[in-house]
mmCIF file of C-alpha atoms in Angstrom:
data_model
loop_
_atom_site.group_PDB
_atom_site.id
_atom_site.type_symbol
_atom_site.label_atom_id
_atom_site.label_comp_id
_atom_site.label_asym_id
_atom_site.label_seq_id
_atom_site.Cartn_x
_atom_site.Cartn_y
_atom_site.Cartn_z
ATOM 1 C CA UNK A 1 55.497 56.162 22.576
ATOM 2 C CA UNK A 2 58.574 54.701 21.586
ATOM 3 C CA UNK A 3 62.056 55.135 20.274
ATOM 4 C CA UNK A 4 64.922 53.569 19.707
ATOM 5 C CA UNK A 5 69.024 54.374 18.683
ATOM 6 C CA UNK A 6 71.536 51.532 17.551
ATOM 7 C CA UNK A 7 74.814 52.594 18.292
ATOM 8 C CA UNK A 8 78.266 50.902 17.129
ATOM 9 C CA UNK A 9 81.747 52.335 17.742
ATOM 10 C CA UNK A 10 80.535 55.335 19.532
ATOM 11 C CA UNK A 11 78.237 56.132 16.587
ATOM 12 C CA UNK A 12 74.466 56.205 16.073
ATOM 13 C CA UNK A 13 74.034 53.981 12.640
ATOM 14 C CA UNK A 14 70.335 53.808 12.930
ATOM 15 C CA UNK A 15 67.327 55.027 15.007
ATOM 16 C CA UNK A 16 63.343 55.242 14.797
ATOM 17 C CA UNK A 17 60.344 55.920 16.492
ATOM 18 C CA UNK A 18 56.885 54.149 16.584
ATOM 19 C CA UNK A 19 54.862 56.391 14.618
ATOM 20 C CA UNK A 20 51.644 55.173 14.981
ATOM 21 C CA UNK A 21 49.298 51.841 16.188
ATOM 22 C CA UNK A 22 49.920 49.175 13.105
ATOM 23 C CA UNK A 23 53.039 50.723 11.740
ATOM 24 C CA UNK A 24 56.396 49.256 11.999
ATOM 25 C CA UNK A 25 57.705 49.301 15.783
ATOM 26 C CA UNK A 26 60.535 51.852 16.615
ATOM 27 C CA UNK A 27 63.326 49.264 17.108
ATOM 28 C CA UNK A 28 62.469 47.704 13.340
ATOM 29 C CA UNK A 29 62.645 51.372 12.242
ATOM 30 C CA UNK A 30 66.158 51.558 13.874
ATOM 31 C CA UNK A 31 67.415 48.048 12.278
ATOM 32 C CA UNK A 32 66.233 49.217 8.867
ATOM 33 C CA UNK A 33 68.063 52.328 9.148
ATOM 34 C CA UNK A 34 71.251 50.953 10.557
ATOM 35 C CA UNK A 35 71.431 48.110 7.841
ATOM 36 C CA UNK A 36 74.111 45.458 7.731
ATOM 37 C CA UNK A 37 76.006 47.894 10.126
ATOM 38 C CA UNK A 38 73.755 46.277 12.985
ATOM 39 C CA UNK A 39 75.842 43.280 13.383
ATOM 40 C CA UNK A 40 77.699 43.620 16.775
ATOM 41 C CA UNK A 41 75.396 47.143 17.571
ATOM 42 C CA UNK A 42 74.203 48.243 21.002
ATOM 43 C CA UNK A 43 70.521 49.072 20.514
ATOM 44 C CA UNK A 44 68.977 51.532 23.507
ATOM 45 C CA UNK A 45 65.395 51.703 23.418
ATOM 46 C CA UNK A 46 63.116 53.168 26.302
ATOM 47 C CA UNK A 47 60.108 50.083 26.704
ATOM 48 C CA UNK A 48 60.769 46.715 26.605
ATOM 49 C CA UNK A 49 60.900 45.482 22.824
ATOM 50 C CA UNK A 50 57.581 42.954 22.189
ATOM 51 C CA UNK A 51 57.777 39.483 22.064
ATOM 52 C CA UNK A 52 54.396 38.148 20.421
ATOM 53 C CA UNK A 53 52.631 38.736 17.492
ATOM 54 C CA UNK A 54 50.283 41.391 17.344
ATOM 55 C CA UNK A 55 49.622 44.236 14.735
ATOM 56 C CA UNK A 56 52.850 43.726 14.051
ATOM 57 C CA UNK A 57 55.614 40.913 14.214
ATOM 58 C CA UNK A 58 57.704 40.051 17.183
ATOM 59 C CA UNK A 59 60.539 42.853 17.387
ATOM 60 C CA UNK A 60 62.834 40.242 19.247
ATOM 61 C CA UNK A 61 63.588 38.067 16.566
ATOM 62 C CA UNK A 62 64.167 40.658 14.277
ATOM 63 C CA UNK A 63 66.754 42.266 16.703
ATOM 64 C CA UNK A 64 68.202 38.260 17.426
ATOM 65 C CA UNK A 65 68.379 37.955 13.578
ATOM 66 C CA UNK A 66 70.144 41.084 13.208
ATOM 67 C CA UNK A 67 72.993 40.486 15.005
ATOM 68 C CA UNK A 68 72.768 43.327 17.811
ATOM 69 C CA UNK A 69 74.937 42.715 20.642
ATOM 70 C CA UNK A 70 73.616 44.903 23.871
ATOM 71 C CA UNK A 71 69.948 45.814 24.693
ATOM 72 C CA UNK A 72 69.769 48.567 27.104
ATOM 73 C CA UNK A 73 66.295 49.464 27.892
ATOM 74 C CA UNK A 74 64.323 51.972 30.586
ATOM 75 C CA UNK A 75 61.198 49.773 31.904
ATOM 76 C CA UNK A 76 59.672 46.221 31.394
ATOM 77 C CA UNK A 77 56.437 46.238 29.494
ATOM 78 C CA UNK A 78 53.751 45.827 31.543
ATOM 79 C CA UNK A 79 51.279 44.563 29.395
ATOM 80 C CA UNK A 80 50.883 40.928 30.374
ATOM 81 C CA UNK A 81 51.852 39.809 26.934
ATOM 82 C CA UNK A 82 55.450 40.947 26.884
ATOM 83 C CA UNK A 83 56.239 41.557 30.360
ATOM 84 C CA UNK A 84 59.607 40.080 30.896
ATOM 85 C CA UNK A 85 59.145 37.781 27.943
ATOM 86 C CA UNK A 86 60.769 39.850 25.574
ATOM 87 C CA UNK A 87 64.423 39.993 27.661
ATOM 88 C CA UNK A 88 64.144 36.810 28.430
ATOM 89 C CA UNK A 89 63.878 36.111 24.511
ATOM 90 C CA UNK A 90 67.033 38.381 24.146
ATOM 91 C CA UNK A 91 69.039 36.787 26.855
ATOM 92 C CA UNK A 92 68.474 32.801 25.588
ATOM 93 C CA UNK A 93 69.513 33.963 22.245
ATOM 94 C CA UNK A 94 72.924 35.385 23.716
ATOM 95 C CA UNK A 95 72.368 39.079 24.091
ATOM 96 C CA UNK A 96 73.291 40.848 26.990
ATOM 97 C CA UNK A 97 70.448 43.147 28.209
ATOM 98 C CA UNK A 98 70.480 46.112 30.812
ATOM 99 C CA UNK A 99 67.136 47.151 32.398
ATOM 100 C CA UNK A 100 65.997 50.435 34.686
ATOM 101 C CA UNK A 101 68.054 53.217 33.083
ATOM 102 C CA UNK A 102 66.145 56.755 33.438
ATOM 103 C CA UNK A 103 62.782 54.125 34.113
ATOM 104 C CA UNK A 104 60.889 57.113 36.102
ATOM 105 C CA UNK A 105 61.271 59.458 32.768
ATOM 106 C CA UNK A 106 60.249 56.681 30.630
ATOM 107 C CA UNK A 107 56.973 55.222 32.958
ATOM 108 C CA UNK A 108 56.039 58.856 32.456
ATOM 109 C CA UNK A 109 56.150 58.938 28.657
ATOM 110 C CA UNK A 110 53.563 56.229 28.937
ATOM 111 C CA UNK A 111 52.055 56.522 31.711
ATOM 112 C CA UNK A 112 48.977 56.708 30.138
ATOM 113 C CA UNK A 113 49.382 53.111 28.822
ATOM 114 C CA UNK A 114 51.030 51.690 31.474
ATOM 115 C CA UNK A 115 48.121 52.404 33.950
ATOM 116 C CA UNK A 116 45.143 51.041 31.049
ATOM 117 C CA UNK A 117 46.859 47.948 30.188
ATOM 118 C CA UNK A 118 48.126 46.763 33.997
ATOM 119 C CA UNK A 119 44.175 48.199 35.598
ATOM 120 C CA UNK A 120 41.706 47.983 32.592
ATOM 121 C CA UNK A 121 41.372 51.905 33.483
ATOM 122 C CA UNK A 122 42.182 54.980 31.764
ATOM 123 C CA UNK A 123 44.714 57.707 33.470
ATOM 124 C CA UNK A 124 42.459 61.112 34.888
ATOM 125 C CA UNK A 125 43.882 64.094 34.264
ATOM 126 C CA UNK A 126 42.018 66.652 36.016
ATOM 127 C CA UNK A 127 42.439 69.920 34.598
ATOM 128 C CA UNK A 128 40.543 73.429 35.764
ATOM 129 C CA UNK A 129 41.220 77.367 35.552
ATOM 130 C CA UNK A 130 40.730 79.376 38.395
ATOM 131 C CA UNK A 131 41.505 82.944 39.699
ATOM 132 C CA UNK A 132 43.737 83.097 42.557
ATOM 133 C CA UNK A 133 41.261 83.037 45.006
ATOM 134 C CA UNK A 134 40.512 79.215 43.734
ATOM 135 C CA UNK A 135 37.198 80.183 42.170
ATOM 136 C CA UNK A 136 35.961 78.999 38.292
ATOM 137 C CA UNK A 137 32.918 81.528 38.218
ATOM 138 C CA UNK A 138 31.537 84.131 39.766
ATOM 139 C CA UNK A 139 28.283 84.657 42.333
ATOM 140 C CA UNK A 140 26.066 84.857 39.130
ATOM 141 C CA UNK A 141 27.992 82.136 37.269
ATOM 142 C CA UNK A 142 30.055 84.166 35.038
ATOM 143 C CA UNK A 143 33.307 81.926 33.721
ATOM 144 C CA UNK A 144 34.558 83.413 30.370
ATOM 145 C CA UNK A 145 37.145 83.816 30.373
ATOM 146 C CA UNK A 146 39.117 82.907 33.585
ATOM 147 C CA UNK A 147 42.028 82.316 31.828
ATOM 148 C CA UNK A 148 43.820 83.826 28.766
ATOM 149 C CA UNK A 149 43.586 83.389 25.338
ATOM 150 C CA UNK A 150 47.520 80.962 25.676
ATOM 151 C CA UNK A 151 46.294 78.699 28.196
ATOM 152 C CA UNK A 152 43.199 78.189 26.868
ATOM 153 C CA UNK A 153 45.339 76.842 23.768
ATOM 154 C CA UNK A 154 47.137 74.691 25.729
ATOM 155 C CA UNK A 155 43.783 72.912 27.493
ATOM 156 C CA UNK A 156 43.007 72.352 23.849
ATOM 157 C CA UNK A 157 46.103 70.510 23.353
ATOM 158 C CA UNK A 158 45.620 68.631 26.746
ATOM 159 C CA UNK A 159 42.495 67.624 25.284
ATOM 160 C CA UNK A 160 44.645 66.364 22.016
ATOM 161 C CA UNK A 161 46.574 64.456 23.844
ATOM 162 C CA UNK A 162 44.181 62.569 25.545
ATOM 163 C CA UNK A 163 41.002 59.515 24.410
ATOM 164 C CA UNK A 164 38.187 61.144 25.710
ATOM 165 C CA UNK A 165 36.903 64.975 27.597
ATOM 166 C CA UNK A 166 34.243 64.680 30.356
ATOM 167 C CA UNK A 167 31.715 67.225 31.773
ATOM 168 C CA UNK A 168 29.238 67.452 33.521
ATOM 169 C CA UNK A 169 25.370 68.204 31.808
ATOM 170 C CA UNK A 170 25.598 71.312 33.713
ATOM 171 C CA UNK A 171 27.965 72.774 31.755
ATOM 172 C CA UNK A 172 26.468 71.485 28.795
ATOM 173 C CA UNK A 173 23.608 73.322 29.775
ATOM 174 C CA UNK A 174 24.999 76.284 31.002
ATOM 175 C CA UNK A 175 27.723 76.871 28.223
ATOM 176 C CA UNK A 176 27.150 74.640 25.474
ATOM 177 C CA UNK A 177 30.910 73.903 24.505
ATOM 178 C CA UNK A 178 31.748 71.881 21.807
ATOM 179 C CA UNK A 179 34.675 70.234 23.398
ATOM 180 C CA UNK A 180 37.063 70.438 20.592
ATOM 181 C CA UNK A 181 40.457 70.881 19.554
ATOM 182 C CA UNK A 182 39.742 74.022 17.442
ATOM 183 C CA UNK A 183 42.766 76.180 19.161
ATOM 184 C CA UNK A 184 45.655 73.746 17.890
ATOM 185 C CA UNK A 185 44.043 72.879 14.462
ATOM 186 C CA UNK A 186 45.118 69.278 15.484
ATOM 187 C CA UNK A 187 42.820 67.213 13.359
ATOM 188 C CA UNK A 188 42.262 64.637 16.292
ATOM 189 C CA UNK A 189 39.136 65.575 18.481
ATOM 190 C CA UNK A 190 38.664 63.747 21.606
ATOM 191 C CA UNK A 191 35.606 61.356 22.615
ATOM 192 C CA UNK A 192 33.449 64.020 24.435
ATOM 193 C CA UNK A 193 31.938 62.426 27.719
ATOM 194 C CA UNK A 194 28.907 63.692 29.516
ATOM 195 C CA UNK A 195 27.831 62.886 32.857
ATOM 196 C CA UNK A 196 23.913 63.497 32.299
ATOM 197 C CA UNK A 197 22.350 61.086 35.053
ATOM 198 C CA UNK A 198 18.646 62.015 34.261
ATOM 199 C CA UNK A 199 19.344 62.865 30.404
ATOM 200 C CA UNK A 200 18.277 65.909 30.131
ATOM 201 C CA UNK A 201 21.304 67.123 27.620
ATOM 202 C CA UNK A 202 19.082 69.465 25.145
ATOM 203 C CA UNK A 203 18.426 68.195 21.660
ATOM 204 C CA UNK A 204 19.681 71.338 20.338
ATOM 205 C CA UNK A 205 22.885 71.396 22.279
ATOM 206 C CA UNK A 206 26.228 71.971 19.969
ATOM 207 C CA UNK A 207 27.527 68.311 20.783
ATOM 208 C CA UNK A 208 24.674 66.541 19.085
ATOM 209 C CA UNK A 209 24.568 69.234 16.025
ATOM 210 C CA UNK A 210 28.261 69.913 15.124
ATOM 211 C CA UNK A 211 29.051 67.421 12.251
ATOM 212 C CA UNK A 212 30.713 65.475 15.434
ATOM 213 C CA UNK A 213 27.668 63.687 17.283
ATOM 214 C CA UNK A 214 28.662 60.534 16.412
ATOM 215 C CA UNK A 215 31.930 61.032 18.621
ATOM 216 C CA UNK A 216 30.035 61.588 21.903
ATOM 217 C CA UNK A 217 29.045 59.290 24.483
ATOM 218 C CA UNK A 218 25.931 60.650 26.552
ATOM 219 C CA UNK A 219 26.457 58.693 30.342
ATOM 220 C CA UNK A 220 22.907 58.300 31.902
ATOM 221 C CA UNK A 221 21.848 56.270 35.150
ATOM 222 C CA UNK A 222 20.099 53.342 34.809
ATOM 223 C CA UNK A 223 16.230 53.032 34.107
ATOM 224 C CA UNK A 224 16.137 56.707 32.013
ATOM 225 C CA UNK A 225 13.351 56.867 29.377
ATOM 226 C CA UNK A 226 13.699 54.485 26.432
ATOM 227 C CA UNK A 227 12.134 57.330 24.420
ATOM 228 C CA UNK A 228 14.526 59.779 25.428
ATOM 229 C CA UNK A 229 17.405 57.500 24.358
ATOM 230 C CA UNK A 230 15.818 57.310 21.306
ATOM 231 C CA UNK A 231 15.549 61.073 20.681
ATOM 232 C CA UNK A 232 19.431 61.469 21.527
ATOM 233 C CA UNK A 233 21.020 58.568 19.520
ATOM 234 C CA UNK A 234 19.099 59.863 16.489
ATOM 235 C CA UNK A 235 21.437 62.799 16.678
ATOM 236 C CA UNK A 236 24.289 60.116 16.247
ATOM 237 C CA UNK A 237 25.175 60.264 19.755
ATOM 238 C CA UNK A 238 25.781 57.074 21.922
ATOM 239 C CA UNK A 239 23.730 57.161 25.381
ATOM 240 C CA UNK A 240 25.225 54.466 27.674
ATOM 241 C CA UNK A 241 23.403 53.697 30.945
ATOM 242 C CA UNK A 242 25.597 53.062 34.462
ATOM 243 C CA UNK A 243 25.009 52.424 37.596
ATOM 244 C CA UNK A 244 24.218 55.457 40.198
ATOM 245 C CA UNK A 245 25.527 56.310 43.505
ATOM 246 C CA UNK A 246 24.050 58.942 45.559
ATOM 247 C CA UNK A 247 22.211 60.257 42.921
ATOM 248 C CA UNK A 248 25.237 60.266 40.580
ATOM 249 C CA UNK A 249 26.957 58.419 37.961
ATOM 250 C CA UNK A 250 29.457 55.734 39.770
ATOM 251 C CA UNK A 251 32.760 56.933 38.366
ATOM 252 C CA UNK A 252 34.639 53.659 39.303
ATOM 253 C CA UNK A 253 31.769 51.599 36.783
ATOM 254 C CA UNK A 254 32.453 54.939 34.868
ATOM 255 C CA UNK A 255 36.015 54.024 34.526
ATOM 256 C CA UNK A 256 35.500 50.358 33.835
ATOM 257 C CA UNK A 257 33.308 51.138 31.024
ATOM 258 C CA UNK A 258 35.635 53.234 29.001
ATOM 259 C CA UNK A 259 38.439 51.093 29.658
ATOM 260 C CA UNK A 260 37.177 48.384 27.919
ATOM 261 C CA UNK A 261 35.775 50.335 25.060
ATOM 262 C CA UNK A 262 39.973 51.252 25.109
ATOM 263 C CA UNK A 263 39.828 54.407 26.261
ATOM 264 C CA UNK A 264 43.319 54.324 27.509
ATOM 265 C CA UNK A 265 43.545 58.127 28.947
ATOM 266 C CA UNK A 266 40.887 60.849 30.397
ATOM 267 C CA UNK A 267 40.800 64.661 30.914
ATOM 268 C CA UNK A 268 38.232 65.565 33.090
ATOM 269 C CA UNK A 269 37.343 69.424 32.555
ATOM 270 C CA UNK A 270 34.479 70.035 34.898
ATOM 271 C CA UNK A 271 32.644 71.315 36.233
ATOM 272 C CA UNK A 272 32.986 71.666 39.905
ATOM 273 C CA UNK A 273 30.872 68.876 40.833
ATOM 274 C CA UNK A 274 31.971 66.658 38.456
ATOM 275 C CA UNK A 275 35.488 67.494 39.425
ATOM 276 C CA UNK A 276 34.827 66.673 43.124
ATOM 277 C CA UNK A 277 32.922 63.318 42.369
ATOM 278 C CA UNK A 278 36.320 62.279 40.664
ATOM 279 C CA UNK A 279 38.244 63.096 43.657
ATOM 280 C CA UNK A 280 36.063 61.978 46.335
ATOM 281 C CA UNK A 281 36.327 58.488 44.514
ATOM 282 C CA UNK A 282 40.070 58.866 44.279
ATOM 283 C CA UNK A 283 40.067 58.355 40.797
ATOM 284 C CA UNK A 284 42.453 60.818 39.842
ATOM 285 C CA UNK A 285 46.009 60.381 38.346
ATOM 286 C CA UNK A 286 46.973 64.469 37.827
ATOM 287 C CA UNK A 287 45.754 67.592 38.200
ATOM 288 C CA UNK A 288 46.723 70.149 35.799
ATOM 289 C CA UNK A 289 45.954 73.843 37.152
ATOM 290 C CA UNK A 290 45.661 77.014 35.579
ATOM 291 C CA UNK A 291 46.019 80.187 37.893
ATOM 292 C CA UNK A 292 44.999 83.353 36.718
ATOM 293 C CA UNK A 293 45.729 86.892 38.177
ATOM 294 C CA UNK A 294 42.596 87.809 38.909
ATOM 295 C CA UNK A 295 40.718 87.850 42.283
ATOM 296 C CA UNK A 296 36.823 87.265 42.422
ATOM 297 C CA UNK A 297 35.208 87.094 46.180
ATOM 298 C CA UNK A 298 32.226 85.912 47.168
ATOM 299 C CA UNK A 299 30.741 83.474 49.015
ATOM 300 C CA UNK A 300 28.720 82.357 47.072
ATOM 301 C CA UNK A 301 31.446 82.197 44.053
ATOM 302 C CA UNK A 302 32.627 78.737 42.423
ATOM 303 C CA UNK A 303 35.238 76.894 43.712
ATOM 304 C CA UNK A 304 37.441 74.549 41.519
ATOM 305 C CA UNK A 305 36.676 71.386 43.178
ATOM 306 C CA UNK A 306 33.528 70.849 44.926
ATOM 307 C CA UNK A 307 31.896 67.397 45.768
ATOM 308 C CA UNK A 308 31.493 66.295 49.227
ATOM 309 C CA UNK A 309 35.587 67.122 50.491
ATOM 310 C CA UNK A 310 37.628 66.194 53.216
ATOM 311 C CA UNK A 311 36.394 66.740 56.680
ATOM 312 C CA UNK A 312 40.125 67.340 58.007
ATOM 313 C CA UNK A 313 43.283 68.849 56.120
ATOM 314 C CA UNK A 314 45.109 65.985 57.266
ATOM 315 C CA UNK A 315 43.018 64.022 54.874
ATOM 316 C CA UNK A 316 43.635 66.740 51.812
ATOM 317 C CA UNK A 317 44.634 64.634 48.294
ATOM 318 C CA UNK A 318 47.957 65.275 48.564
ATOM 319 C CA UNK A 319 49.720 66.168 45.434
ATOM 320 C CA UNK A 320 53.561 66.276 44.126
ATOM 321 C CA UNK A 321 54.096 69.199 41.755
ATOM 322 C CA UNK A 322 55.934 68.296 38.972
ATOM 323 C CA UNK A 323 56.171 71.550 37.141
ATOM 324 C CA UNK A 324 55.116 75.171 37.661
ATOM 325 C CA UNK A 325 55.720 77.499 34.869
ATOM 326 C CA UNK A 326 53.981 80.681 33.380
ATOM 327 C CA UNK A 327 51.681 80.967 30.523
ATOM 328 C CA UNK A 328 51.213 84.696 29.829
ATOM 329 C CA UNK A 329 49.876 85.933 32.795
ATOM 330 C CA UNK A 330 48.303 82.880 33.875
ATOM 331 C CA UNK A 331 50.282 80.111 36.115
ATOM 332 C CA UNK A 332 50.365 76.535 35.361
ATOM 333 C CA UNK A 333 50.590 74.027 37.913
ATOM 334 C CA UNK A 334 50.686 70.504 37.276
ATOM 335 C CA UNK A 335 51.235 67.655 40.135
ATOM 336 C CA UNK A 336 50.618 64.200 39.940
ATOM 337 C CA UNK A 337 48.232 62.442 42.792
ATOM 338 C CA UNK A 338 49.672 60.555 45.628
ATOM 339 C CA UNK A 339 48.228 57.797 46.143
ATOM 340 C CA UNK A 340 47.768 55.634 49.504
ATOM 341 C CA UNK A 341 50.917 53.072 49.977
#
């Protein structure tokens, strides 16, 4: 996500945003706005502009060829094909260029692409509702509805937002969701991800007979019946076999695989298991958290993350919240995951 303002004389002449991959990039959007009126302009823009040919041509030498006298931007691109090269670019060709202005808001924008394109793997979200109590069903497995009818419209636009939405087969089984963006009326559904080690999703579950099938991806372990592949592709799904640990899918090979099929971002929606495994792998980028007023007990009731856990809280994933605000009744907490230095 990109945009971009040419100012000249303490006036914006021109400015543009990147509205989508293959179209014209935001700072070309700018220059065509601004015109003639370029020459001797100060163009802000928040990423690095590209330096190589790629859907689109180099951005540089259309800003060199414009006449633009200043380049302040928020972060270098990290994608190993710019990365630098574009200010150095600007610089030989006798611009001035200022770098790191508000770079912590702008990393965020794209955080999401920064992560895929400098790891090869996509940014985890983890998102779950739970009552206050930190439980996401009851004793007799009872989860609809946790939260209300506005935050469940916002987890629909978390899932528009990102590549792909990943379950577990349990709640496949158990619920049989369809993993859509239905709330927001989007038009942009994500890749829906199941973990199913042993592939036992049923034939007549609603993500293999929706109209959508062919925008699922089944995960199974290694060595599952041929035959049972068979049965589940012909819905139009894709079943994709990965290595297991412990009896479940490996979410680091997990992570490497949808990387390089480009899925740059992934929300992770549960269950509790599945939740845990990402967790326990420290695989996790942020947690989004919906509270709702509403207590449940229990022993024996759900809790939001399970997996196998820390043994101390001195070892607890330690989080920094970077927002806490109310939806309705329901409270929304959203953190990002520290990670080790």
């Amino acid at each position: 996500m990109v945009g971009c303002v040419i100012v000249k004389s303490g006036r914006i002449i021109g400015e543009g945003y990147h509205e989508a991959a293959g179209m014209p990039h935001a700072e070309i959007m700018a220059l065509r706005a601004a015109g003639a009126e370029a020459k001797g302009a100060d163009l802000y823009v928040n990423l690095e502009p590209c330096s190589h040919w790629g859907r689109t041509p180099p951005c540089v030498e259309s800003i060199v060829a414009a006449g633009i006298k200043t380049v302040t931007a928020c972060t270098v691109d990290p994608n190993p094909a710019v990365s630098g090269k574009g200010f150095r670019f600007l610089e030989e060709h006798g611009i001035d260029v200022l770098v790191g202005i508000m770079s912590e808001a702008a990393t965020r924008l794209n955080e999401f692409f920064f992560k895929w394109v400098s790891t090869g793997l996509p940014f985890v979200t983890a998102k779950f509702a739970m009552t206050l109590d930190g439980k996401i069903a009851s004793r007799s497995g009872d989860s609809k509805w946790i939260s209300n009818e506005l935050s469940r419209r916002f987890a629909h636009m978390l899932r528009h937002q990102h590549d792909a939405v990943l379950v577990g087969i349990s709640t496949v089984i158990k619920d049989n969701p369809s993993l859509t963006c239905r709330y927001v009326n989007c038009g942009r559904n994500p890749l829906r991800v199941v973990l199913d080690t042993d592939l036992e999703v049923p034939l007549n579950a609603q993500i293999l007979n929706d109209g959508l099938s062919n925008n699922t991806l089944i995960v199974a372990g290694k060595g599952v019946s041929e035959q049972r592949i068979k049965a589940v592709e012909s819905k139009g799904a894709k079943v994709c076999q990965l290595p297991v640990s412990s009896g479940r899918i490996d979410i680091v090979a997990l992570l490497k695989y949808l990387g390089s099929i480009n899925v740059i971002s992934l929300l992770v929606e549960g269950g509790s298991e599945v939740l845990g495994s990402f967790f326990d792998a420290g695989q996790v980028d942020k947690v989004y958290a919906l509270i709702a007023p509403k207590i449940l007990g229990g022993t024996s009731a759900l809790s939001a993350v399970g997996g196998i856990g820390r043994d101390t809280v001195s070892e607890s994933v330690m989080l920094d919240v970077d927002g806490v605000k109310r939806i309705g009744d329901d409270v929304l907490i959203s953190a990002y995951v520290k990670k080790d230095l």
